The first five atom37 places (N, CA, C, CB, O) and aatype in JSON, in Angstrom:
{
  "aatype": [20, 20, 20, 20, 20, 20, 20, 20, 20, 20, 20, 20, 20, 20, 20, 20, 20, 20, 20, 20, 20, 20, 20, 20, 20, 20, 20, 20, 20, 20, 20, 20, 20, 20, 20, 20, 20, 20, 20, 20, 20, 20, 20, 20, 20, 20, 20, 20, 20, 20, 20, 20, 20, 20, 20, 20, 20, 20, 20, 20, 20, 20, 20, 20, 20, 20, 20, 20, 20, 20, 20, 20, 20, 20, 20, 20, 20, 20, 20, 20, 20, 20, 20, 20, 20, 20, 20, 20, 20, 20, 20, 20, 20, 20, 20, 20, 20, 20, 20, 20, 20, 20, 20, 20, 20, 20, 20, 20, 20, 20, 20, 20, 20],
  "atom_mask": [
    [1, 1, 1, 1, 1],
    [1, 1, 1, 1, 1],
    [1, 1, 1, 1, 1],
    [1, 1, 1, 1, 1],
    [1, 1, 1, 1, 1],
    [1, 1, 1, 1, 1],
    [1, 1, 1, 1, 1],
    [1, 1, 1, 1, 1],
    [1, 1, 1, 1, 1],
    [1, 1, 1, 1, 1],
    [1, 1, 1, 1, 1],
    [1, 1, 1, 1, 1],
    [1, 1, 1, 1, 1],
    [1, 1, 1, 1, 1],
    [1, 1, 1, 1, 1],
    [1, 1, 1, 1, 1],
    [1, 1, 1, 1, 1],
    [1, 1, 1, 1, 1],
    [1, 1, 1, 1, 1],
    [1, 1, 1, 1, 1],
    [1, 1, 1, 1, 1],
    [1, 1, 1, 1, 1],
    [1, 1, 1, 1, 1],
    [1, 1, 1, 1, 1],
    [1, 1, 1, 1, 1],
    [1, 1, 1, 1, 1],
    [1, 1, 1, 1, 1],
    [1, 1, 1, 1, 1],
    [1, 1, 1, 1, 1],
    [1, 1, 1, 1, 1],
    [1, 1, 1, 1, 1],
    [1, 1, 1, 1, 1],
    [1, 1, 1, 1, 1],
    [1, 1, 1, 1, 1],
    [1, 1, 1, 1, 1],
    [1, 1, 1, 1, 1],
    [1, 1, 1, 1, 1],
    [1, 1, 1, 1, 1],
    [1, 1, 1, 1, 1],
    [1, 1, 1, 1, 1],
    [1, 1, 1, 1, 1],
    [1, 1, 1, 1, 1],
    [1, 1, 1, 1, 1],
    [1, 1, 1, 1, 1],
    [1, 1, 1, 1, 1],
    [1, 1, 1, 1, 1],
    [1, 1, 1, 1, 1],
    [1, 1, 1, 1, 1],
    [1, 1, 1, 1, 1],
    [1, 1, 1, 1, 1],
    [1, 1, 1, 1, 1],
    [1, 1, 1, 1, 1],
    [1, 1, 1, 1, 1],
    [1, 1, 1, 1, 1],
    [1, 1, 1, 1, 1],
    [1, 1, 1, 1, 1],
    [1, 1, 1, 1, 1],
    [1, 1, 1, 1, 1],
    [1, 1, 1, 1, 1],
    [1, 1, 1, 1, 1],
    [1, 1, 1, 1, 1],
    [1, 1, 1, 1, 1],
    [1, 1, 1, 1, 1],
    [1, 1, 1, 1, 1],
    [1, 1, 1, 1, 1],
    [1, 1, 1, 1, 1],
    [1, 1, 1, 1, 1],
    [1, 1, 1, 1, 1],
    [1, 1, 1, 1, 1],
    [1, 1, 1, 1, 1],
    [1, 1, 1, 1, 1],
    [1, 1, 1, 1, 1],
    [1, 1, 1, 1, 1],
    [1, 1, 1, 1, 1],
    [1, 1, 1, 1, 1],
    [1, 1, 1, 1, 1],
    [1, 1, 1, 1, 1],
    [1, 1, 1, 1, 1],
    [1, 1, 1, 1, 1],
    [1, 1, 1, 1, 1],
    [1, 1, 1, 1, 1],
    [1, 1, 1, 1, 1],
    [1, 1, 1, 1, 1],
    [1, 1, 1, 1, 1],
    [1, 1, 1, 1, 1],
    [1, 1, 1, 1, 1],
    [1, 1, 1, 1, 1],
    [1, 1, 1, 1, 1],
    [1, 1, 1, 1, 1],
    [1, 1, 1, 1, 1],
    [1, 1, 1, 1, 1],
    [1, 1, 1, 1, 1],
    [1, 1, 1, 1, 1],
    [1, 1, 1, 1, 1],
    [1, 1, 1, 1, 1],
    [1, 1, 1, 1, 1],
    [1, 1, 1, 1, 1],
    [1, 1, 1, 1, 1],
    [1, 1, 1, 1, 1],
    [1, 1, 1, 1, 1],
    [1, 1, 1, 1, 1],
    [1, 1, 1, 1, 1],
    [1, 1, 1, 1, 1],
    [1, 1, 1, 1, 1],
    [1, 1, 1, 1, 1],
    [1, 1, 1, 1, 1],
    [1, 1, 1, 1, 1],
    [1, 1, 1, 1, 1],
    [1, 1, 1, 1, 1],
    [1, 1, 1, 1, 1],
    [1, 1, 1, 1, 1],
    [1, 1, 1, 1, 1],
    [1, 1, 1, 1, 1]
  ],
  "atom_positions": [
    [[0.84, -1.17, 0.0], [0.0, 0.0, 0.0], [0.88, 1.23, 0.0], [-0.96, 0.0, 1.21], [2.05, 1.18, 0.4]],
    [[0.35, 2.23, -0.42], [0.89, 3.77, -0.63], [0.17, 4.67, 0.47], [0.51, 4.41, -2.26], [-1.03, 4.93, 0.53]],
    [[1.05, 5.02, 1.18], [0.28, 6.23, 2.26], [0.7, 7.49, 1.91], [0.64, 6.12, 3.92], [1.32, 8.08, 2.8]],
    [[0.56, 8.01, 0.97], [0.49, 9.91, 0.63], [0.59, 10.78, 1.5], [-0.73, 10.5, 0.11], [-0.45, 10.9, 2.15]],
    [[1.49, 11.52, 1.82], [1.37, 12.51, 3.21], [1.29, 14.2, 1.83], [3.53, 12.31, 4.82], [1.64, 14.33, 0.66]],
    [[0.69, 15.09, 2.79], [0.98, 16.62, 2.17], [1.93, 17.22, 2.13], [0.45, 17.5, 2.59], [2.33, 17.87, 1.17]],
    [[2.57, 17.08, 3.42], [4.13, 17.44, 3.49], [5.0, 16.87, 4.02], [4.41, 18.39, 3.94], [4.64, 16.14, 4.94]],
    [[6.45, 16.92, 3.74], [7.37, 15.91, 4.34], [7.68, 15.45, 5.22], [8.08, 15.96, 4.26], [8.05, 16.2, 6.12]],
    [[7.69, 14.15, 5.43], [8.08, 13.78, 6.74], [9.51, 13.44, 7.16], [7.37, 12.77, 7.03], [10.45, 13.16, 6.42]],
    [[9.47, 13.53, 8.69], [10.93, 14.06, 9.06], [11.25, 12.16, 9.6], [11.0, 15.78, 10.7], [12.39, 11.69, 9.6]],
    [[10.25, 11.5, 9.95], [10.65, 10.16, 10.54], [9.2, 9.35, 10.06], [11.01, 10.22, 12.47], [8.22, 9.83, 9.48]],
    [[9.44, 8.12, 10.46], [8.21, 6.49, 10.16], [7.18, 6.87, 11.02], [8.83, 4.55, 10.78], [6.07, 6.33, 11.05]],
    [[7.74, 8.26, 12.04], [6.81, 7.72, 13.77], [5.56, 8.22, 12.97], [7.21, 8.83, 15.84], [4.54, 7.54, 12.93]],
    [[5.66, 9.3, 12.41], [4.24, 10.5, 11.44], [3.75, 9.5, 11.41], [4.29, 11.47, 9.74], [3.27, 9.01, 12.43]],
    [[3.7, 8.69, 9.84], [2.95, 7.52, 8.91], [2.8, 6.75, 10.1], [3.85, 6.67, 7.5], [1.84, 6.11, 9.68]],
    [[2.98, 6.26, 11.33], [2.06, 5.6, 12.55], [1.29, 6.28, 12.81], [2.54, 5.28, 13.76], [0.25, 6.35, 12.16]],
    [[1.54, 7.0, 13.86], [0.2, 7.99, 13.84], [-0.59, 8.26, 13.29], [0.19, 8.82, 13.89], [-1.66, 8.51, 13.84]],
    [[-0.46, 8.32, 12.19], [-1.54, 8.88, 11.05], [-2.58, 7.54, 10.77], [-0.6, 9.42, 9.37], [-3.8, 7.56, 10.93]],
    [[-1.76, 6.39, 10.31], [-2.3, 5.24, 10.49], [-3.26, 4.95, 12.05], [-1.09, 4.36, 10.3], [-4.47, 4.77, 11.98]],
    [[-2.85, 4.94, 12.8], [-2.98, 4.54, 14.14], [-4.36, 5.25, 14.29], [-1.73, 5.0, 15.19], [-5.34, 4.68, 14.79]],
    [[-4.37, 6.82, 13.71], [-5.61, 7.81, 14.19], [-6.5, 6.73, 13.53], [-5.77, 9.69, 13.53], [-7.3, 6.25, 14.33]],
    [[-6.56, 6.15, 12.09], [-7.87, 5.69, 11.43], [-7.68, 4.33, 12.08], [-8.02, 5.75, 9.63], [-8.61, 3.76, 12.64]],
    [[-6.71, 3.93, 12.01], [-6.8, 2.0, 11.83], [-7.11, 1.09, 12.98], [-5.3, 1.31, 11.4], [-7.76, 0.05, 13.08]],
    [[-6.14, 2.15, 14.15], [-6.18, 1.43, 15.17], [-4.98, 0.94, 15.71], [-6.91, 0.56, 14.93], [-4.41, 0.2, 14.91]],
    [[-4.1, 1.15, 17.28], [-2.95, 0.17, 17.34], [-2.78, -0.84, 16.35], [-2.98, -0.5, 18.49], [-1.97, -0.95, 15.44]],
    [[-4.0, -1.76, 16.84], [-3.34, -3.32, 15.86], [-2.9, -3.54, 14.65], [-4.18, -4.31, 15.65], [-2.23, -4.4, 14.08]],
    [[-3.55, -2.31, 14.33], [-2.32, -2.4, 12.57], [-1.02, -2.12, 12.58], [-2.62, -1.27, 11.31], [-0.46, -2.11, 11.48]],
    [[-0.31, -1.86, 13.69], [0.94, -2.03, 13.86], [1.92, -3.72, 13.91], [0.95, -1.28, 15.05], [3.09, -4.01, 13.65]],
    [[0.9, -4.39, 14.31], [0.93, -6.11, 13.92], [0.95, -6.63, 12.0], [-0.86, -6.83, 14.72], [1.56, -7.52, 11.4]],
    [[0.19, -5.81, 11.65], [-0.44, -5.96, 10.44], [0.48, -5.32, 9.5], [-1.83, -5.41, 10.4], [0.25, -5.63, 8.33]],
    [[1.37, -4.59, 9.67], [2.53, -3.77, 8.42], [3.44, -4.57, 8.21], [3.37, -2.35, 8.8], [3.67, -5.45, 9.04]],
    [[4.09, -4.49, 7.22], [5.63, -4.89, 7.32], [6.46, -4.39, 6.0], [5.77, -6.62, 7.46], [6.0, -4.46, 4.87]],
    [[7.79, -3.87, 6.32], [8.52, -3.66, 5.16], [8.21, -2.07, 4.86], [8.06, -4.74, 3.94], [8.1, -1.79, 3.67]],
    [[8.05, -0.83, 5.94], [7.69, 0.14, 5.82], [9.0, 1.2, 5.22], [7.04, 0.33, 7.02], [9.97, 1.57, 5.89]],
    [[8.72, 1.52, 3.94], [9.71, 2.67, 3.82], [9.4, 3.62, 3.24], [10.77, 2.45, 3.3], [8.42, 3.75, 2.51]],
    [[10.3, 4.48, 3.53], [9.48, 6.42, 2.56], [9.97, 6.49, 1.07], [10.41, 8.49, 3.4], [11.07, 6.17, 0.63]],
    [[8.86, 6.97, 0.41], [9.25, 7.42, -0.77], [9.66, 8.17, -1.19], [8.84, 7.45, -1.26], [9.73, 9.09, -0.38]],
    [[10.24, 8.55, -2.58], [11.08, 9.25, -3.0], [10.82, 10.95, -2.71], [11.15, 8.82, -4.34], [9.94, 11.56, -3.3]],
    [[11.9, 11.7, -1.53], [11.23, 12.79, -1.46], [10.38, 12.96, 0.07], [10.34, 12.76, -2.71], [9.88, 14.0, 0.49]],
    [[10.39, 11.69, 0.69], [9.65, 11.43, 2.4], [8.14, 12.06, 2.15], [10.64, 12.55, 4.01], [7.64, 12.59, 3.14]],
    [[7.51, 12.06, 1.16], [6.17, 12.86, 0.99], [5.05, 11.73, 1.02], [6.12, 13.79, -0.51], [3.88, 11.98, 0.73]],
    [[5.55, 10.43, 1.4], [4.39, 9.3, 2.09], [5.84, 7.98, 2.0], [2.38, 8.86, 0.68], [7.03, 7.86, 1.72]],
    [[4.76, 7.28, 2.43], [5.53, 5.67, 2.89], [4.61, 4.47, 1.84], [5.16, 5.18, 5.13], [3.43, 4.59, 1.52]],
    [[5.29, 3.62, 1.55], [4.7, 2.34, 1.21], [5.23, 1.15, 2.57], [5.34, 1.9, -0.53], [6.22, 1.19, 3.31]],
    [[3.86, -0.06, 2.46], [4.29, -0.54, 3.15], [3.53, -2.31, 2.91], [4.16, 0.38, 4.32], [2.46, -2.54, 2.35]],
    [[4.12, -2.96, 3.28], [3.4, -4.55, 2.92], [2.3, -4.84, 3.89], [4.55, -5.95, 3.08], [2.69, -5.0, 5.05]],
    [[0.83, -4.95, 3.64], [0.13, -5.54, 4.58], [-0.32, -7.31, 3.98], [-1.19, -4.43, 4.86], [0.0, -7.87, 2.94]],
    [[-0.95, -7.69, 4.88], [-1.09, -9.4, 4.31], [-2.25, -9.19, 3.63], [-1.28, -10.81, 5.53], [-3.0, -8.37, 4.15]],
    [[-2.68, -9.81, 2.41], [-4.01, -9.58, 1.7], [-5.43, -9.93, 2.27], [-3.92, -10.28, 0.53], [-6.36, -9.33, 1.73]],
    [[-5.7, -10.73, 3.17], [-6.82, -10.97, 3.82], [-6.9, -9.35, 4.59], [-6.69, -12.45, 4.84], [-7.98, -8.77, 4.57]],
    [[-5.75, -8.72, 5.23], [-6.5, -7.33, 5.3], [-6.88, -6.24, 4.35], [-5.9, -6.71, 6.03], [-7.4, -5.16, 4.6]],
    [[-6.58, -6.64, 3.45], [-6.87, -5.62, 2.53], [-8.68, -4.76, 2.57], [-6.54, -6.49, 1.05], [-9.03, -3.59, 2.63]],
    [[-9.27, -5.78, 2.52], [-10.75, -5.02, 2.46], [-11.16, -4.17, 3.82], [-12.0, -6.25, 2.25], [-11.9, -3.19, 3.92]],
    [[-10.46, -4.87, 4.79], [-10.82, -4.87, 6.4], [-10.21, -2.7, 6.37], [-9.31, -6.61, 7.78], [-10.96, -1.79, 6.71]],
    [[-8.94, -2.55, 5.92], [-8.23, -1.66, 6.1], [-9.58, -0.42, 5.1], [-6.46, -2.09, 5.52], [-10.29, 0.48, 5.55]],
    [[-9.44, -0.89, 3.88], [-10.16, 0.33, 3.07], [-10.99, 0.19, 3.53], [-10.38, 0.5, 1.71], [-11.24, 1.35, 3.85]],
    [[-12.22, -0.7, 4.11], [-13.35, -0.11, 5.08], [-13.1, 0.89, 6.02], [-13.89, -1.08, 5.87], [-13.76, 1.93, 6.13]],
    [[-12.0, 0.54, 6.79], [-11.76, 2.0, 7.85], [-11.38, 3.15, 7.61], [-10.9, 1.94, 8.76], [-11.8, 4.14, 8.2]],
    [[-10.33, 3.16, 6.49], [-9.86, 4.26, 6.17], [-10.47, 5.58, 5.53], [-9.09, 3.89, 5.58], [-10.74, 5.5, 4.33]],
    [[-10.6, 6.21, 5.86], [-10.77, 7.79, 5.16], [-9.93, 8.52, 4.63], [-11.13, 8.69, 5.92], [-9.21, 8.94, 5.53]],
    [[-9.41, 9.14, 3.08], [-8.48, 10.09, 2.98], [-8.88, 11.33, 3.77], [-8.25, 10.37, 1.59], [-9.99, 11.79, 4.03]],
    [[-8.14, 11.58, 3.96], [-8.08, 13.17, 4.46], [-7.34, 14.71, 3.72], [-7.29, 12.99, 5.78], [-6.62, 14.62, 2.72]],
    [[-7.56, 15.67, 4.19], [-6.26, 16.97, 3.22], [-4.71, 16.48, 3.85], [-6.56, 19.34, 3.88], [-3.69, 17.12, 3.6]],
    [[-4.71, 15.26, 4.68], [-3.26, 15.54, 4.79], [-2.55, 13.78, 4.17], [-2.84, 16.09, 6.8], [-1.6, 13.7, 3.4]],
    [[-3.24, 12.68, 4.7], [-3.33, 11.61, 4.34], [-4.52, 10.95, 3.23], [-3.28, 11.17, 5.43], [-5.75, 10.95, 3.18]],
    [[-2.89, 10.17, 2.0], [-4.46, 9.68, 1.06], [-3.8, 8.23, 0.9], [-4.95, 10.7, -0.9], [-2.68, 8.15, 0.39]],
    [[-4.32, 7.34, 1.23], [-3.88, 5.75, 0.91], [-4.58, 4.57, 0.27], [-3.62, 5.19, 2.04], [-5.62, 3.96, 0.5]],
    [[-3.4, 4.49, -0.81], [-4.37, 3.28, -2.2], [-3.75, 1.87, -2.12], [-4.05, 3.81, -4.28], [-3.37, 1.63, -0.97]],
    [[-3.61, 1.19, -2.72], [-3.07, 0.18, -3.18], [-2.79, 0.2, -4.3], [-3.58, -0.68, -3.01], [-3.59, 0.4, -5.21]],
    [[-1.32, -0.05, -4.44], [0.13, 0.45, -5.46], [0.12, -0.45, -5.95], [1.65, 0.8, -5.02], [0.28, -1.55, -5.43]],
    [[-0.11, -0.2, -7.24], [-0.47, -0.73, -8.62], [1.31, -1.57, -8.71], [-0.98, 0.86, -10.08], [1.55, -2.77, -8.67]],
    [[2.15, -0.59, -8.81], [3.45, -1.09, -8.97], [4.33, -0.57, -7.65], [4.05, -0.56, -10.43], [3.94, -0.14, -6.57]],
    [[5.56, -0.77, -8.11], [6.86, -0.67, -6.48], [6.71, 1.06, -6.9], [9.35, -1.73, -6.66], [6.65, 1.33, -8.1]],
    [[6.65, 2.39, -5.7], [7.04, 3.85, -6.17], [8.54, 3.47, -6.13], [6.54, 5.31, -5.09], [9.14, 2.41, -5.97]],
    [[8.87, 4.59, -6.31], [10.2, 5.09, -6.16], [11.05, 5.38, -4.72], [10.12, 6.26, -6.84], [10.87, 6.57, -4.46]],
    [[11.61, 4.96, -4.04], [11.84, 4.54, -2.63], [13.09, 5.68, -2.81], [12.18, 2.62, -2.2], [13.87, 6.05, -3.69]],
    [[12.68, 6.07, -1.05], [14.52, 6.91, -0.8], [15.21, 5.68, -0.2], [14.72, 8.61, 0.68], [14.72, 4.8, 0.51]],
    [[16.7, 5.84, -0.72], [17.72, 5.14, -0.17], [17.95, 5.02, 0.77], [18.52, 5.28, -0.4], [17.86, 6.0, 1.52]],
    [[18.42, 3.68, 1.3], [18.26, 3.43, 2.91], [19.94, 3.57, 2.86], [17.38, 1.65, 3.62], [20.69, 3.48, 1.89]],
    [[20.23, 3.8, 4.21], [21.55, 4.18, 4.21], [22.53, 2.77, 4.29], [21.76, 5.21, 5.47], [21.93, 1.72, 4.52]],
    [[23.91, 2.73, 4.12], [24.34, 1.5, 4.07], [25.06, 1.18, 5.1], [24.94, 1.25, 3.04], [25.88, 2.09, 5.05]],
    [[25.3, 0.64, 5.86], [26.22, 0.54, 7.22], [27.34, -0.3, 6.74], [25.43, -0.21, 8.64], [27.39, -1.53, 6.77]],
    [[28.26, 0.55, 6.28], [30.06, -0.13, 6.06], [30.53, -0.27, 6.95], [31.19, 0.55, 5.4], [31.75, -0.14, 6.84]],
    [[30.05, -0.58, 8.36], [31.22, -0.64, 9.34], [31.34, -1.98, 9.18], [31.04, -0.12, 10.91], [30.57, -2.68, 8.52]],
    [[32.81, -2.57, 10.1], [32.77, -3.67, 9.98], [32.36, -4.43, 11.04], [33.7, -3.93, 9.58], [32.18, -5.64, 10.92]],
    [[32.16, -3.72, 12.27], [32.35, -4.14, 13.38], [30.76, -4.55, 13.29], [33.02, -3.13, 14.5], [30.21, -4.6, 12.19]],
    [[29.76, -4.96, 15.04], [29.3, -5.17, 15.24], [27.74, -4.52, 14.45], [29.87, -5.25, 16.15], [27.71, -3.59, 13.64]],
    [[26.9, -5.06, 14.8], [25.86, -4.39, 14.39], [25.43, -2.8, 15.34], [24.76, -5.55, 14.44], [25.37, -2.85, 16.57]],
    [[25.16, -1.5, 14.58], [24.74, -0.77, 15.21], [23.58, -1.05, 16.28], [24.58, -0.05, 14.44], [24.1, -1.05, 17.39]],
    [[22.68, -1.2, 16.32], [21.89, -1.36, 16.93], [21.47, -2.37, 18.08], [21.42, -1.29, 16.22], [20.34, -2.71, 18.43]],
    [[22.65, -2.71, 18.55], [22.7, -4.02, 19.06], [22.76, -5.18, 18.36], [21.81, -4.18, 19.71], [23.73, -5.33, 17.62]],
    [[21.7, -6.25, 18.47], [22.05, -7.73, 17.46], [22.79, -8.36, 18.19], [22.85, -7.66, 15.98], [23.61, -9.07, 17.62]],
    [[22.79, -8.36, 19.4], [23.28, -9.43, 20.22], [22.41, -9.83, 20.98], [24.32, -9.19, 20.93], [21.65, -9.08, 21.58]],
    [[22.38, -11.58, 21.08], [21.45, -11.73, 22.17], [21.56, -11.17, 23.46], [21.33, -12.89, 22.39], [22.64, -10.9, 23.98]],
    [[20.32, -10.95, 24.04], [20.4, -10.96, 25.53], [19.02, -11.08, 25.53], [21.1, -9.7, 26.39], [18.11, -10.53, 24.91]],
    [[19.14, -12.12, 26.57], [17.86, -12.94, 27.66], [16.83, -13.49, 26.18], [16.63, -11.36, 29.16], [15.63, -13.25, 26.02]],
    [[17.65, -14.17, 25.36], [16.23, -14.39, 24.16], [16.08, -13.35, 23.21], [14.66, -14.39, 24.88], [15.94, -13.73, 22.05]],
    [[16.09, -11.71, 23.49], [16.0, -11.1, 22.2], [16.86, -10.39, 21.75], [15.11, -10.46, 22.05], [17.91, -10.66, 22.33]],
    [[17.0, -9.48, 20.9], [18.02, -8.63, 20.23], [17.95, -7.43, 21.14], [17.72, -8.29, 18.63], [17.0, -6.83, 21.65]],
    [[19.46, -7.25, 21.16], [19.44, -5.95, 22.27], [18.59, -4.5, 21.89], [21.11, -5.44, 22.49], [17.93, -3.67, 22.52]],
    [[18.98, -4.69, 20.63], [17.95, -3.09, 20.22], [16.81, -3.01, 20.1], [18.09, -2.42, 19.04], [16.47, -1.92, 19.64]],
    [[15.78, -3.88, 20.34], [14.71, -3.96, 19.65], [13.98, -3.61, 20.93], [14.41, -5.29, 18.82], [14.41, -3.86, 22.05]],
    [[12.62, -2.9, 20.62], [11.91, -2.63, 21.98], [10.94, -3.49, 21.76], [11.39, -1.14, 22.37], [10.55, -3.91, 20.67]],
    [[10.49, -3.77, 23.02], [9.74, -5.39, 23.48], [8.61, -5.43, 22.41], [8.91, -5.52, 25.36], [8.0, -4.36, 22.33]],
    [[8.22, -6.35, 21.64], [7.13, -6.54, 20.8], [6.5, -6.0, 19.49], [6.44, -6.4, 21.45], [5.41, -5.96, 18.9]],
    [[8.27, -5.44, 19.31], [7.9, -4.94, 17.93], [8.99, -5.22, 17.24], [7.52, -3.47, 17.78], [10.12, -5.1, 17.71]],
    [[8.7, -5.65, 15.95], [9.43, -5.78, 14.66], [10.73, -5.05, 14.63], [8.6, -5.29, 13.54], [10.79, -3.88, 15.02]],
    [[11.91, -5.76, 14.11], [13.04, -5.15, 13.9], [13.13, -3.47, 13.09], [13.73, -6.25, 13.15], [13.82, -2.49, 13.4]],
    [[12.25, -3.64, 12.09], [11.95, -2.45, 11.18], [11.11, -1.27, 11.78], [11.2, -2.95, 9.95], [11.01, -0.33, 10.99]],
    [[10.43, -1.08, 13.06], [10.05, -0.45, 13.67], [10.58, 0.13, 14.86], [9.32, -0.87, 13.69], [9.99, 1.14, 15.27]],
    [[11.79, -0.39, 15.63], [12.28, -0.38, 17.0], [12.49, 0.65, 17.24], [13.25, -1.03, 17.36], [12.44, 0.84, 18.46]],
    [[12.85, 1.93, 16.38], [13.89, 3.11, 16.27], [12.65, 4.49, 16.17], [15.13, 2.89, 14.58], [13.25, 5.52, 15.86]],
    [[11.83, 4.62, 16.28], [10.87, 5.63, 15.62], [10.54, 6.38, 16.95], [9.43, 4.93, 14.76], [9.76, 7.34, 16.94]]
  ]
}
């Protein structure tokens, strides 16, 4: 899916919120693979297809948010590349069972927002 914002966004946390106002927490279970498009002026993101109808029932565009289902891949901003050699930034080491960076119950691709 394509989430359209009006003006640019500075981080992922916006496109939650914005989501979150119509959808509801639990669609934070339901995303995956969230990144901004070319320009940070909305996000695409993978939901599983059994939600598909469930989501456009709830949703409303608005003047600031408009969200379709993307015909093809947009044009994505570049994610940055981590050349270090050393450890992983973000932790990536176990401790007690999970990855050190990750905050409790959410997806690796979300931890940071």
């Amino acid at each position: 899916m394509v989430l359209q914002c009006s003006i640019e966004m500075r981080s992922m946390s916006y496109a939650w919120r914005g989501l979150k106002e119509q959808l509801g927490e639990e669609i934070d279970s339901k995303i995956s693979a969230m990144r901004f498009l070319k320009g940070k002026m909305g996000v695409c993101f993978d939901i599983p297809v059994d939600e598909l109808s469930h989501i456009q029932e709830q949703w409303r565009d608005t003047r600031r948010w408009q969200l379709a289902v993307a015909k093809e891949l947009p044009e994505l901003e570049e994610q940055p590349q981590d050349t270090s050699r050393g450890p992983p930034r973000f932790g990536g080491f176990k401790k007690n069972g999970r990855f050190g960076g990750w905050k409790q119950g959410r997806p690796p691709g979300r931890a940071f927002e």
